[in-house]
XYZ file of C-alpha atoms in Angstrom:
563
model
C 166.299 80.185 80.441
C 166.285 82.801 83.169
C 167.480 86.405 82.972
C 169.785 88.163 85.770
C 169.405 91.888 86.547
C 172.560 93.439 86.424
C 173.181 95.026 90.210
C 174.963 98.313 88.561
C 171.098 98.864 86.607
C 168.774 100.648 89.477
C 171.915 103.140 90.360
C 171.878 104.175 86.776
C 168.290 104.712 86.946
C 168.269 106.556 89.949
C 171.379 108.680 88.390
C 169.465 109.135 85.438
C 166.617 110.512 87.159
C 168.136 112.935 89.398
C 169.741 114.300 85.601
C 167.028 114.902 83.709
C 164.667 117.927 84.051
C 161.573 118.673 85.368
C 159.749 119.474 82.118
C 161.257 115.825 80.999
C 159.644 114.109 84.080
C 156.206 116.048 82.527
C 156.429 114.121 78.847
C 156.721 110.756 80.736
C 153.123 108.366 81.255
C 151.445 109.216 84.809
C 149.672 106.550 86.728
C 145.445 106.876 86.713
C 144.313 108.633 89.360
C 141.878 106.685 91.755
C 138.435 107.313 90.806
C 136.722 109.422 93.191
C 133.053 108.101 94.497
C 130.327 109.587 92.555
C 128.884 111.803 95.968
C 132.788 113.259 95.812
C 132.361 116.156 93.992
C 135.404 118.586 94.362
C 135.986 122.342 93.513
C 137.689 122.928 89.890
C 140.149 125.275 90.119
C 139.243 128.950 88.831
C 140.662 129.652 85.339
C 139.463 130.606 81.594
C 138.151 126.982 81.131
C 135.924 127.372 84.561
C 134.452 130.428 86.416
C 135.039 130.556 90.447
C 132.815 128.650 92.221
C 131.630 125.999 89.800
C 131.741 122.374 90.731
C 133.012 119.280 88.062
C 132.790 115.335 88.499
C 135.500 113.272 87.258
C 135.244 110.090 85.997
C 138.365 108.784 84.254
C 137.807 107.080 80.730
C 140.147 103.585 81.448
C 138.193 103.053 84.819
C 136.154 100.143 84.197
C 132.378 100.557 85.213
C 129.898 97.908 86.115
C 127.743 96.864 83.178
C 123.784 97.920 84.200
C 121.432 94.697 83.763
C 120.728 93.856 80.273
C 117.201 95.523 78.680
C 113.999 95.016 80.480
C 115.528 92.631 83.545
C 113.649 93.661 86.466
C 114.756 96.097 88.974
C 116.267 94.412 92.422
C 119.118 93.902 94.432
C 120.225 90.581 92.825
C 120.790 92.256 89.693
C 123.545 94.648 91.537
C 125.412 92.237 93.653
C 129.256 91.957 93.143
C 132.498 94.016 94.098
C 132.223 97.108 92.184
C 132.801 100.809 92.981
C 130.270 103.702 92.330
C 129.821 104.703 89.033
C 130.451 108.390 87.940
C 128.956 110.374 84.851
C 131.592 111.274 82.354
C 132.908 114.117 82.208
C 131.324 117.317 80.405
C 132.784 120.689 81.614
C 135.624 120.114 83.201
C 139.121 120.977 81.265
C 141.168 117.887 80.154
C 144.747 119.804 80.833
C 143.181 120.578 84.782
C 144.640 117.888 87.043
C 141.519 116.581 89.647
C 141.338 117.794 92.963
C 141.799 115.503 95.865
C 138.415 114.052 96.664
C 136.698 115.343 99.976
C 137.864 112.979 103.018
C 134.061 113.859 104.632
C 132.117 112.611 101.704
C 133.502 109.392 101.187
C 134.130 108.136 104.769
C 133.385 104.724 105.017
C 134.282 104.175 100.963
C 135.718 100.952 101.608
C 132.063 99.903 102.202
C 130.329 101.665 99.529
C 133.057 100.327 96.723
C 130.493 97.085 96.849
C 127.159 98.879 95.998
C 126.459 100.013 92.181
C 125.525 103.500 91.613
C 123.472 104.623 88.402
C 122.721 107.848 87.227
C 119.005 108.220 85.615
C 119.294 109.415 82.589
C 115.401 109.082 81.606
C 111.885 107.456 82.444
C 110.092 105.497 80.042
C 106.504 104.183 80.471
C 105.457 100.644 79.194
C 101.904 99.492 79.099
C 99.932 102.753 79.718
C 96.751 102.717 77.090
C 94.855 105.327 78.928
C 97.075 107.251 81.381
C 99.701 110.053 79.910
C 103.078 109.170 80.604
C 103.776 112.486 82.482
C 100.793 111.677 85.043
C 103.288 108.307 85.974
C 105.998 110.186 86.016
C 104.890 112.518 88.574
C 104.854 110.275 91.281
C 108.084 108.755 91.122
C 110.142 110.148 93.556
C 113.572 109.866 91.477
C 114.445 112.427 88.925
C 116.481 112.397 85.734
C 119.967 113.490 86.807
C 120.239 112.139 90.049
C 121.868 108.813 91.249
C 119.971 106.177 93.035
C 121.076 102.267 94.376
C 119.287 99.428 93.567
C 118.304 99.617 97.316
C 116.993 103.091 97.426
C 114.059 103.693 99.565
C 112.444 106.161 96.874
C 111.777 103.118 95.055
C 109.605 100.961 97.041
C 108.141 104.612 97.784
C 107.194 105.473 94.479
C 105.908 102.367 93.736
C 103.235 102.427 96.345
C 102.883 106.263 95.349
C 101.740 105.077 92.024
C 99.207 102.317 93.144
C 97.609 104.189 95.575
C 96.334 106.914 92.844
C 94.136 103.444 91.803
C 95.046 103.934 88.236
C 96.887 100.502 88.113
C 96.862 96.754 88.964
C 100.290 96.291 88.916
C 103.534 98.830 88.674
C 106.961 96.984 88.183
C 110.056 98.361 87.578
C 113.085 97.462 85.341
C 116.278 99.481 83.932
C 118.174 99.411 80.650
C 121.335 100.710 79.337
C 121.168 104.748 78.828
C 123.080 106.384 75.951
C 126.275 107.042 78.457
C 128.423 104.740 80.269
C 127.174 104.920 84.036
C 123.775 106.133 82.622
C 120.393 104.287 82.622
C 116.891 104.525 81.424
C 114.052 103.760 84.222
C 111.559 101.529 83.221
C 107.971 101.703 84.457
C 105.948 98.884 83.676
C 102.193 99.396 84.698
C 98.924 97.833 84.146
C 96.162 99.686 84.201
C 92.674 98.978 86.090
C 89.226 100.409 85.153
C 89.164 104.462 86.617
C 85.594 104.735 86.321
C 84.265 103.367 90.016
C 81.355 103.780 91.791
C 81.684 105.424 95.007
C 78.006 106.110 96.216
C 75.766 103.387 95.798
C 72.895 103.661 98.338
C 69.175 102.543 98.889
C 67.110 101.823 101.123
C 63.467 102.225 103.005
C 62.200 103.705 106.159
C 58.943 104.297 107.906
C 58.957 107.530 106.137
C 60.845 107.229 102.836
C 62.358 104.918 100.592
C 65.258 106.066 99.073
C 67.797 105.379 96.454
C 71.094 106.993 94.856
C 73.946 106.797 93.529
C 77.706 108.283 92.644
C 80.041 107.783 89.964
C 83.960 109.101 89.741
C 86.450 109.155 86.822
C 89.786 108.878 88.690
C 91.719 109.531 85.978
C 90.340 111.905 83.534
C 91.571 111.594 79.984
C 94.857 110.840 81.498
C 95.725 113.390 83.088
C 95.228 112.262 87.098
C 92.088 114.896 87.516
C 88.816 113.577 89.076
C 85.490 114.246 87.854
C 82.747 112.868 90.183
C 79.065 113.203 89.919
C 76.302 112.066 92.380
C 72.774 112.238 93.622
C 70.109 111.156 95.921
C 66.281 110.850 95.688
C 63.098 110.182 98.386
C 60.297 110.854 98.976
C 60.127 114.916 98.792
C 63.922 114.913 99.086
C 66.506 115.228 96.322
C 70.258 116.344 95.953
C 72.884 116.205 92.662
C 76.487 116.946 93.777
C 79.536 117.552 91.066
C 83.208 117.933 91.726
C 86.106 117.990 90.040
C 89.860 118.245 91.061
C 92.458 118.817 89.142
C 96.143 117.021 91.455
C 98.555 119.186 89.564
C 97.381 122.701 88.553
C 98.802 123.805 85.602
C 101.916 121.997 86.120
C 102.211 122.995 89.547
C 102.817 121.437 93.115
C 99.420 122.824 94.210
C 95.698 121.079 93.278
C 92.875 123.038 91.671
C 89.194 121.771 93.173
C 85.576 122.889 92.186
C 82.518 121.252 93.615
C 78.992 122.504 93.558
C 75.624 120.594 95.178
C 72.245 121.381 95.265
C 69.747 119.958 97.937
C 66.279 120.420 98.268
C 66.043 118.075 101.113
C 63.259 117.660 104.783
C 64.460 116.699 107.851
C 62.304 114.956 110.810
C 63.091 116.157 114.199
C 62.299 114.772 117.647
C 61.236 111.355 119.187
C 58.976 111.089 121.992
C 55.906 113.202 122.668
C 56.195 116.035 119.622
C 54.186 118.514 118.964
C 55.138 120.830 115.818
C 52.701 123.376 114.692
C 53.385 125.035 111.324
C 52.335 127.893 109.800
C 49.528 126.614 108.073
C 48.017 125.320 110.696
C 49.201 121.876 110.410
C 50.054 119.865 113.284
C 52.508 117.011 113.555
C 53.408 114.485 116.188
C 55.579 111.927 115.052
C 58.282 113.896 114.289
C 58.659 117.828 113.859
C 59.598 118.450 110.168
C 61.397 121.458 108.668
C 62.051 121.808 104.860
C 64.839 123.490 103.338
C 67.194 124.559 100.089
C 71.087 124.106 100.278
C 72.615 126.244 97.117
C 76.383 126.480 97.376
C 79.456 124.844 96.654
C 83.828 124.534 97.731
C 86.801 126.286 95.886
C 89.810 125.345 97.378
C 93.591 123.879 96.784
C 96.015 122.012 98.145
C 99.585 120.729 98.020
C 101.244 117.489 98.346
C 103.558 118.017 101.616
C 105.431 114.406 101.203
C 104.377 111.599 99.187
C 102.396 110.439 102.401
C 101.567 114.024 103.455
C 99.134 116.638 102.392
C 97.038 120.020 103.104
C 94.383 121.115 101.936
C 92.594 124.726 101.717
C 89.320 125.824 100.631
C 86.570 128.246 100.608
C 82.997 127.641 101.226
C 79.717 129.774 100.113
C 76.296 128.353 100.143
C 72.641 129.995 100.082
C 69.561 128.389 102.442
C 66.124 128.898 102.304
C 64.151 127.300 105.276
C 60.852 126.827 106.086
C 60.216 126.075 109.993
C 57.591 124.946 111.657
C 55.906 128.131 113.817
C 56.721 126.127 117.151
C 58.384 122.803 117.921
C 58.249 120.605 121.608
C 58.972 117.416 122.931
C 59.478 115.592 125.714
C 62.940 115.197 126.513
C 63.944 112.543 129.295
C 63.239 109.327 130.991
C 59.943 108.690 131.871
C 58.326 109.207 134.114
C 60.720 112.274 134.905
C 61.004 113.505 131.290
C 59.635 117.217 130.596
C 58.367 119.277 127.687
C 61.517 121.192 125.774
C 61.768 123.201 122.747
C 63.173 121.260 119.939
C 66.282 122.476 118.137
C 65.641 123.335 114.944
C 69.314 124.728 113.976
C 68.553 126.952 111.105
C 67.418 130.584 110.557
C 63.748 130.893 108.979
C 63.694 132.246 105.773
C 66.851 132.888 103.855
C 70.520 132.621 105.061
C 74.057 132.643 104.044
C 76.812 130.102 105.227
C 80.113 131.854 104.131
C 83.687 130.337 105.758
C 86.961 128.602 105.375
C 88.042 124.897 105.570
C 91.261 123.388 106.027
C 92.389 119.391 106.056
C 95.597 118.108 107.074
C 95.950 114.273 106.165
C 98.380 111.280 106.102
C 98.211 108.310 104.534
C 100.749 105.458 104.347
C 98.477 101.800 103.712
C 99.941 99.255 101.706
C 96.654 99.657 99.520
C 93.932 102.489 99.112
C 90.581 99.944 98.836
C 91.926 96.608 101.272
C 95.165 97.960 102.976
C 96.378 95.355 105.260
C 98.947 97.511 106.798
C 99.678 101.187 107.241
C 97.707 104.329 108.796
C 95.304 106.521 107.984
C 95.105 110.410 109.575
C 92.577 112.765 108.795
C 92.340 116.313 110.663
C 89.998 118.957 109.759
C 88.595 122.560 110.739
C 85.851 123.880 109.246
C 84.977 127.510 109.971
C 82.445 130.176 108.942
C 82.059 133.611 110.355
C 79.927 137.405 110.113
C 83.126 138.352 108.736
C 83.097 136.366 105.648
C 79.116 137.378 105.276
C 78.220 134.263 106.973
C 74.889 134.352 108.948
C 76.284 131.458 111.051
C 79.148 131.724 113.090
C 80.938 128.458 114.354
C 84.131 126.201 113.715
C 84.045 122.457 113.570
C 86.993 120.033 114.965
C 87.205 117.101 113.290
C 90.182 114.122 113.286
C 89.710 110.464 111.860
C 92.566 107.636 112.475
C 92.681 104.375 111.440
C 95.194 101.610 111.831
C 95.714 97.980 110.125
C 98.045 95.440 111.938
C 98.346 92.135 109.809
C 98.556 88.740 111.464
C 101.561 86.250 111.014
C 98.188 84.194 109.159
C 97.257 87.226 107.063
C 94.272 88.289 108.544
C 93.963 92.072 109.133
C 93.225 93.864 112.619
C 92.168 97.731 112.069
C 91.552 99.485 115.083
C 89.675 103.461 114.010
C 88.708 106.251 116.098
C 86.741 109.236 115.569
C 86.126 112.259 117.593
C 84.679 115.485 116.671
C 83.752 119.178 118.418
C 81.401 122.371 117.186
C 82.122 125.232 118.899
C 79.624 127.915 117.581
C 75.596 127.907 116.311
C 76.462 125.197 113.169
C 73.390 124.930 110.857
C 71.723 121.425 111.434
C 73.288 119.988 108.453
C 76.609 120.497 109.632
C 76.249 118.744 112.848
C 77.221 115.392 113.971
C 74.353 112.823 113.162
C 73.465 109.727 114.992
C 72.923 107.834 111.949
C 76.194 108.740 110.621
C 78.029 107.279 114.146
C 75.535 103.902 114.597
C 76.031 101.037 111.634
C 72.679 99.854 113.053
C 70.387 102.537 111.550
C 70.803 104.070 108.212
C 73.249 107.217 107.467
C 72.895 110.523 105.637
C 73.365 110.515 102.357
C 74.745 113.863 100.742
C 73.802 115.064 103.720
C 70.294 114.084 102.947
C 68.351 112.268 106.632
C 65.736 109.909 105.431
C 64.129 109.100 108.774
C 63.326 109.662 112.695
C 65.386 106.681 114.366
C 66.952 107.164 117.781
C 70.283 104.703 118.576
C 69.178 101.470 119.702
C 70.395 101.904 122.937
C 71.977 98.700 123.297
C 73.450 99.946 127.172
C 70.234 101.750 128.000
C 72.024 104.992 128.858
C 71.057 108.840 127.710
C 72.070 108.034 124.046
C 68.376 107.662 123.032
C 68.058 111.500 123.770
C 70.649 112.342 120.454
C 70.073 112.831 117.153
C 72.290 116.416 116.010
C 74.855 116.971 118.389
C 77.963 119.357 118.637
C 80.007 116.146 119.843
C 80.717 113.316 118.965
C 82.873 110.097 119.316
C 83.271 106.523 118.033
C 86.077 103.408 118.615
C 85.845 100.273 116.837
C 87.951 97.581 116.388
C 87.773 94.975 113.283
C 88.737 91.778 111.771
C 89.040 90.876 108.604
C 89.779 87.869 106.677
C 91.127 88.136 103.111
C 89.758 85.371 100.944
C 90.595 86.347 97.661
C 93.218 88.274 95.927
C 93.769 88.701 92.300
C 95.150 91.549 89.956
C 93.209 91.293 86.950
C 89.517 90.452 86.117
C 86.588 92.142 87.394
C 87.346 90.914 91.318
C 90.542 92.053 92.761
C 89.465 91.035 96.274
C 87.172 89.563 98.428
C 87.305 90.025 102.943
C 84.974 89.088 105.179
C 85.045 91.102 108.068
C 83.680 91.726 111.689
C 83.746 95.256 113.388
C 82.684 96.178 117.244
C 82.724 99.423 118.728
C 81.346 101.857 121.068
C 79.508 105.517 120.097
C 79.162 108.663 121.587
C 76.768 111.814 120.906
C 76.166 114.275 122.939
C 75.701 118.626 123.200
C 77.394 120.861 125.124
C 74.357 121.445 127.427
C 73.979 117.865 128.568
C 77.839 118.223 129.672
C 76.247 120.977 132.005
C 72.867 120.003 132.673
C 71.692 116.237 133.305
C 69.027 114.811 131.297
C 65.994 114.289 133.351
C 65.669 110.603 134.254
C 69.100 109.129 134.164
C 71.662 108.660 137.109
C 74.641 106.805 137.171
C 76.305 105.447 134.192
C 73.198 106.181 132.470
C 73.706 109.638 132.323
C 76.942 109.186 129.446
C 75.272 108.526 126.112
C 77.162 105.722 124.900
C 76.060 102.434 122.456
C 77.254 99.751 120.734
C 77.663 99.465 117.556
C 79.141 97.403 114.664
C 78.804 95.331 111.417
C 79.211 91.577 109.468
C 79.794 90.857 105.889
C 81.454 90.960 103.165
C 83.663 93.703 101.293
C 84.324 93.553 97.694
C 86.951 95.365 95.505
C 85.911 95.303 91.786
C 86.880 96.540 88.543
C 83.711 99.287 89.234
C 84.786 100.493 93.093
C 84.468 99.221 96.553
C 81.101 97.333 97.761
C 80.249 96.125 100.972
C 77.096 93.705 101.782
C 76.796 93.185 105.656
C 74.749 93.369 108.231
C 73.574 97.204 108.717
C 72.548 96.964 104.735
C 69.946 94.485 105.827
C 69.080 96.082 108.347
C 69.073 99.944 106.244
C 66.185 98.257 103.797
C 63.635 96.659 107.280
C 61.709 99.895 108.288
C 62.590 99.999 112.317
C 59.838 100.468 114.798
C 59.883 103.931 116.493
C 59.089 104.274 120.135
C-alpha cells in the first residue's frame, strides 16, 4: 500500500512557518554543526563564561570518531587507513549555550584531503621493558609531547625513534598506542630493550723500540638511569702513565643544558727528532736517538652544552691545567734530505719549568647516522675551536681549528661506502701536546694514547716526499675513503655486528714555516708532505663496546726499524 502527499500540505507548512515566532523557531531541534578539523581552532566569543582573547576547540558529542587500534598493536600507517576525519579533544572550557564560531577558511584549506588521515591527541607516554633506565630518561627524547596531536605518519616519530637508539641504551625501541581515558585521546607506548651500558671505549696495547705499553677505558652510558656518563681511563709504559675521569650529566637539573666535569693527570716523556740528534741535558747526559723531554699535565674541562635539534648540538667549556717540564739544556738535528740536510734546533714546544694553560673551548656538531657504532647511512660533523690566552692567565697563547666529517652511502647490496675528511690549523705557540701528531694521522704507526707518545717513528713515506720531516705540526690533513661489508647483524646476544672493512687515504702534516721556507733536499712534488695511509680487518660491535682487529694493530705490537 502506498501513501499520497496531499498537494495543499507544504503551503500549510510554509504558512505555518511564516506564523509562528522567532523565539518558537528557537525551541525547535537544530541540525549538528560540521565538525571543525582539529588544527581549526576559532576565537570564543568574550562573555562571563570566557575572558577576551581565549581560544576553545569544539568537538561535538554525536560526531562519530575513529576507534584508535586496539591495546598494544603496533604503531604504523596500516593501522590508520580508512575514510575518517580528524579527531578533536572534547570539549572542556568552552560554554554549552555559546554557538561555535565558523572555522578559519586558512587553516583547513585542502580539508577535503585531510578528512582521510586520523588525528590523535597524546594524552600520555608509558614505558614497557625498561629494567635499568628511568622512564623519564626515554621520555626525553621523544620528540612528541602530551597534549599535542600527531598522524600515524608524523616525521617526529621515525625521529625519535632513532633519537632513542643512538643514546646506545637499547637494542630495539618499538612503538605502539592504546586507547587514552578520552574519546580522541591515546596513550604512547614505548617498547624498548635494553643493551649492556657499561662498554669499553679505550682498549690499547702495544710495543715499540722504546716502550711497551698497555691501557685501557671503561664508560657507564647510562648511569643509574638517569642518561649521565661516567667514564674512567688510563695508560701505562715504560716511565709514562696517565688516569683520566669524566663525567657528564645530558640534562642538568632538569634542564635543556648538560653539566660536564673531567679531570686527567699525566706524568708522561716524549722523544723528539729523527735523524742526526744531539740533546744534551742538564746533567750532563747526552742522547742521540731521539731528544727526550719529561713533563707533568695537572688540569682538567668544565663546560656545558645544549641540544640545538635532535641532530644538532653546542658545546662550551673551560679549560685550566698546570705543567711542569723538564727540557733538555739544548736540542739539534739534522733536518732535510741528504746530502743537503743541515743542523736545526729541535722544537721542543713547552716552557721549562712550570706553566699554566688557561682558555676556552667550543664544539659545534651534527650527527644524523642510522646507528652510533655501524651506521650505514647518515653524516657525521664535528667543528671545534680551542683557545687559550694571557688573558685567562694562560702562559700559552694560541687557538686551534679543528672540523671532522664523515659520510656513509649504502649500496643497493648493502655494503657501506664512508668517505671522512679531516683538516686542522694552530694559529699561536700551542704546547706540544696540543699539536697535531703524525701518529695520530698515519694507521701505519701507532697513535697517542691520552695524549701519551710511546715512540720516535717518522711516516713511512710511502710517496717519498717531505712527510718524513713531521712529527708535531700546526697543520694537518687526512681523506680516506672505505668499504665495508656487513656480515652479521643481530639485536640480542653478546655480538650485535660483525664488518669487514677496507680504508685508503692520503695524509698531510706540515708547519707554518715549511709553507714559507722549503725543506732542504726536496724539489718538485717532493716538497708537499703527503703519504698514504689506511687499514684491513675486522670491526666488532659487542655487548662490551666497539673493537676493531686489522691491520695497523699488527702492525702497533712489531717494533718498526728507525732510520
Amino acid at each position: 500500500m502506498s501513501v499520497r502527499a496531499s498537494p495543499r500540505l507544504p503551503l500549510f507548512l510554509l504558512a505555518v512557518t511564516v506564523l509562528l515566532p522567532a523565539s518558537a523557531l528557537a525551541q525547535l531541534p537544530q541540525p549538528a554543526p560540521e565538525e571543525p578539523s582539529a588544527a581549526s581552532v576559532s576565537p570564543a566569543p568574550a562573555g562571563p563564561e570566557g575572558p577576551e582573547g581565549t581560544t576553545t576547540e569544539t568537538a561535538p558529542s554525536d560526531v562519530p570518531l575513529s576507534s584508535p587500534p586496539e591495546p598494544g598493536s603496533e604503531l604504523g600507517p596500516e593501522e590508520f587507513e580508512g575514510t575518517v576525519t580528524e579527531v578533536a579533544p572534547p570539549t572542556t572550557t568552552a560554554s554549552s549555550e555559546s554557538p561555535a564560531a565558523p572555522p578559519d577558511e586558512s587553516l583547513i584549506e585542502g580539508a577535503p584531503d585531510e578528512a582521510h588521515v586520523v588525528r590523535y591527541y597524546l594524552e600520555e607516554f608509558e614505558v614497557l621493558g625498561n629494567d635499568r633506565t628511568l622512564a623519564e630518561t626515554i621520555t626525553r627524547g621523544m620528540l612528541l609531547q602530551p597534549g599535542e596531536t600527531f598522524r600515524a605518519d608524523d616525521e617526529r616519530i621515525d625521529e625519535s625513534k632513532v633519537a632513542l637508539l643512538a643514546t646506545g641504551f637499547f637494542e630495539e625501541v618499538r612503538f605502539s598506542l592504546r586507547r587514552g581515558s578520552r574519546r580522541g585521546w591515546v596513550v604512547f607506548q614505548i617498547h624498548v630493550r635494553e643493551r649492556w651500558t657499561l662498554v669499553v671505549e679505550n682498549l690499547a696495547f702495544g710495543y715499540t723500540t722504546i716502550t711497551p705499553f698497555g691501557g685501557l677505558g671503561v664508560t657507564e652510558l647510562n648511569l643509574f638511569g638517569t642518561g649521565s656518563q661516567l667514564s674512567a681511563a688510563f695508560v701505562v709504559g715504560d716511565e709514562q702513565q696517565a688516569y683520566r675521569l669524566r663525567f657528564l650529566d645530558p640534562s642538568f637539573l632538569g634542564s635543556d643544558w648538560s653539566l660536564l666535569v673531567a679531570a686527567h693527570v699525566s706524568d708522561a716523556q716524549d722523544y723528539l727528532g729523527f735523524n742526526g740528534v744531539n740533546s744534551v741535558r742538564a746533567d750532563g747526559t747526552v742522547e742521540t736517538g731521539h731528544a727526550t723531554i719529561d713533563y707533568w699535565r695537572v688540569g682538567g674541562v668544565l663546560g656545558t652544552g645544549v641540544r640545538l635539534s635532535e641532530r644538532m648540538r653546542l658545546d662550551l667549556g673551560y679549560r685550566f691545567e698546570w705543567i711542569d717540564a723538564d727540557l733538555p739544556v739544548a736540542a739539534s738535528y739534522q733536518r732535510g734530505k741528504p746530502p743537503d740536510s743541515v743542523s736545526a734546533p729541535i722544537p721542543l714546544d713547552l716552557l721549562p719549568g712550570q706553566s699554566l694553560v688557561s682558555g676556552f673551548q667550543a664544539s659545534f656538531a651534527y650527527d644524523n647516522r642510522d646507528d652510533p657504532f655501524l651506521p650505514t647511512s647518515g653524516m657525521r660533523l664535528r667543528a671545534g675551536v680551542d683557545f687559550a690566552h694571557g688573558v685567562f692567565g694562560s702562559d700559552y697563547s694560541f687557538a686551534k681549528f679543528t672540523v671532522d666529517w664523515a659520510m656513509h652511502f649504502q649500496l643497493p647490496w648493502d655494503h657501506v661506502v664512508t668517505l671522512a675528511v679531516f683538516a686542522g690549523a694552530i694559529v699561536g705557540n700551542a704546547p706540544l701536546f696540543d699539536q697535531f701528531f703524525v701518529g695520530d694521522l698515519s694507521d701505519l704507526i701507532p697513535g697517542r694514547v691520552l695524549d701519551l707518545n710511546f715512540h720516535a717513528y717518522s711516516a713511512h713515506n710511502i710517496l717519498g716526499t717531505a712527510i718524513r720531516e713531521m712529527q708535531y705540526e700546526d697543520l694537518a690533513a687526512k681523506i680516506a675513503v672505505e668499504y665495508s661489508w656487513p656480515l652479521y647483524r643481530s639485536r640480542s646476544g653478546f655480538l650485535y655486528g660483525l664488518d669487514v672493512f677496507a680504508s685508503i687515504g692520503f695524509f698531510s702534516l706540515a708547519s707554518a714555516t715549511d709553507v714559507e721556507l722549503q725543506i732542504p733536499g726536496y724539489s718538485g712534488a717532493e716538497v708537499f708532505p703527503i703519504d698514504l695511509t689506511g687499514d684491513v680487518g675486522f670491526r666488532f660491535d659487542t655487548m662490551i663496546g666497539l673493537f676493531r682487529l686489522s691491520f695497523s694493530n699488527i702492525m702497533g705490537l712489531i717494533p718498526q726499524q728507525v732510520d
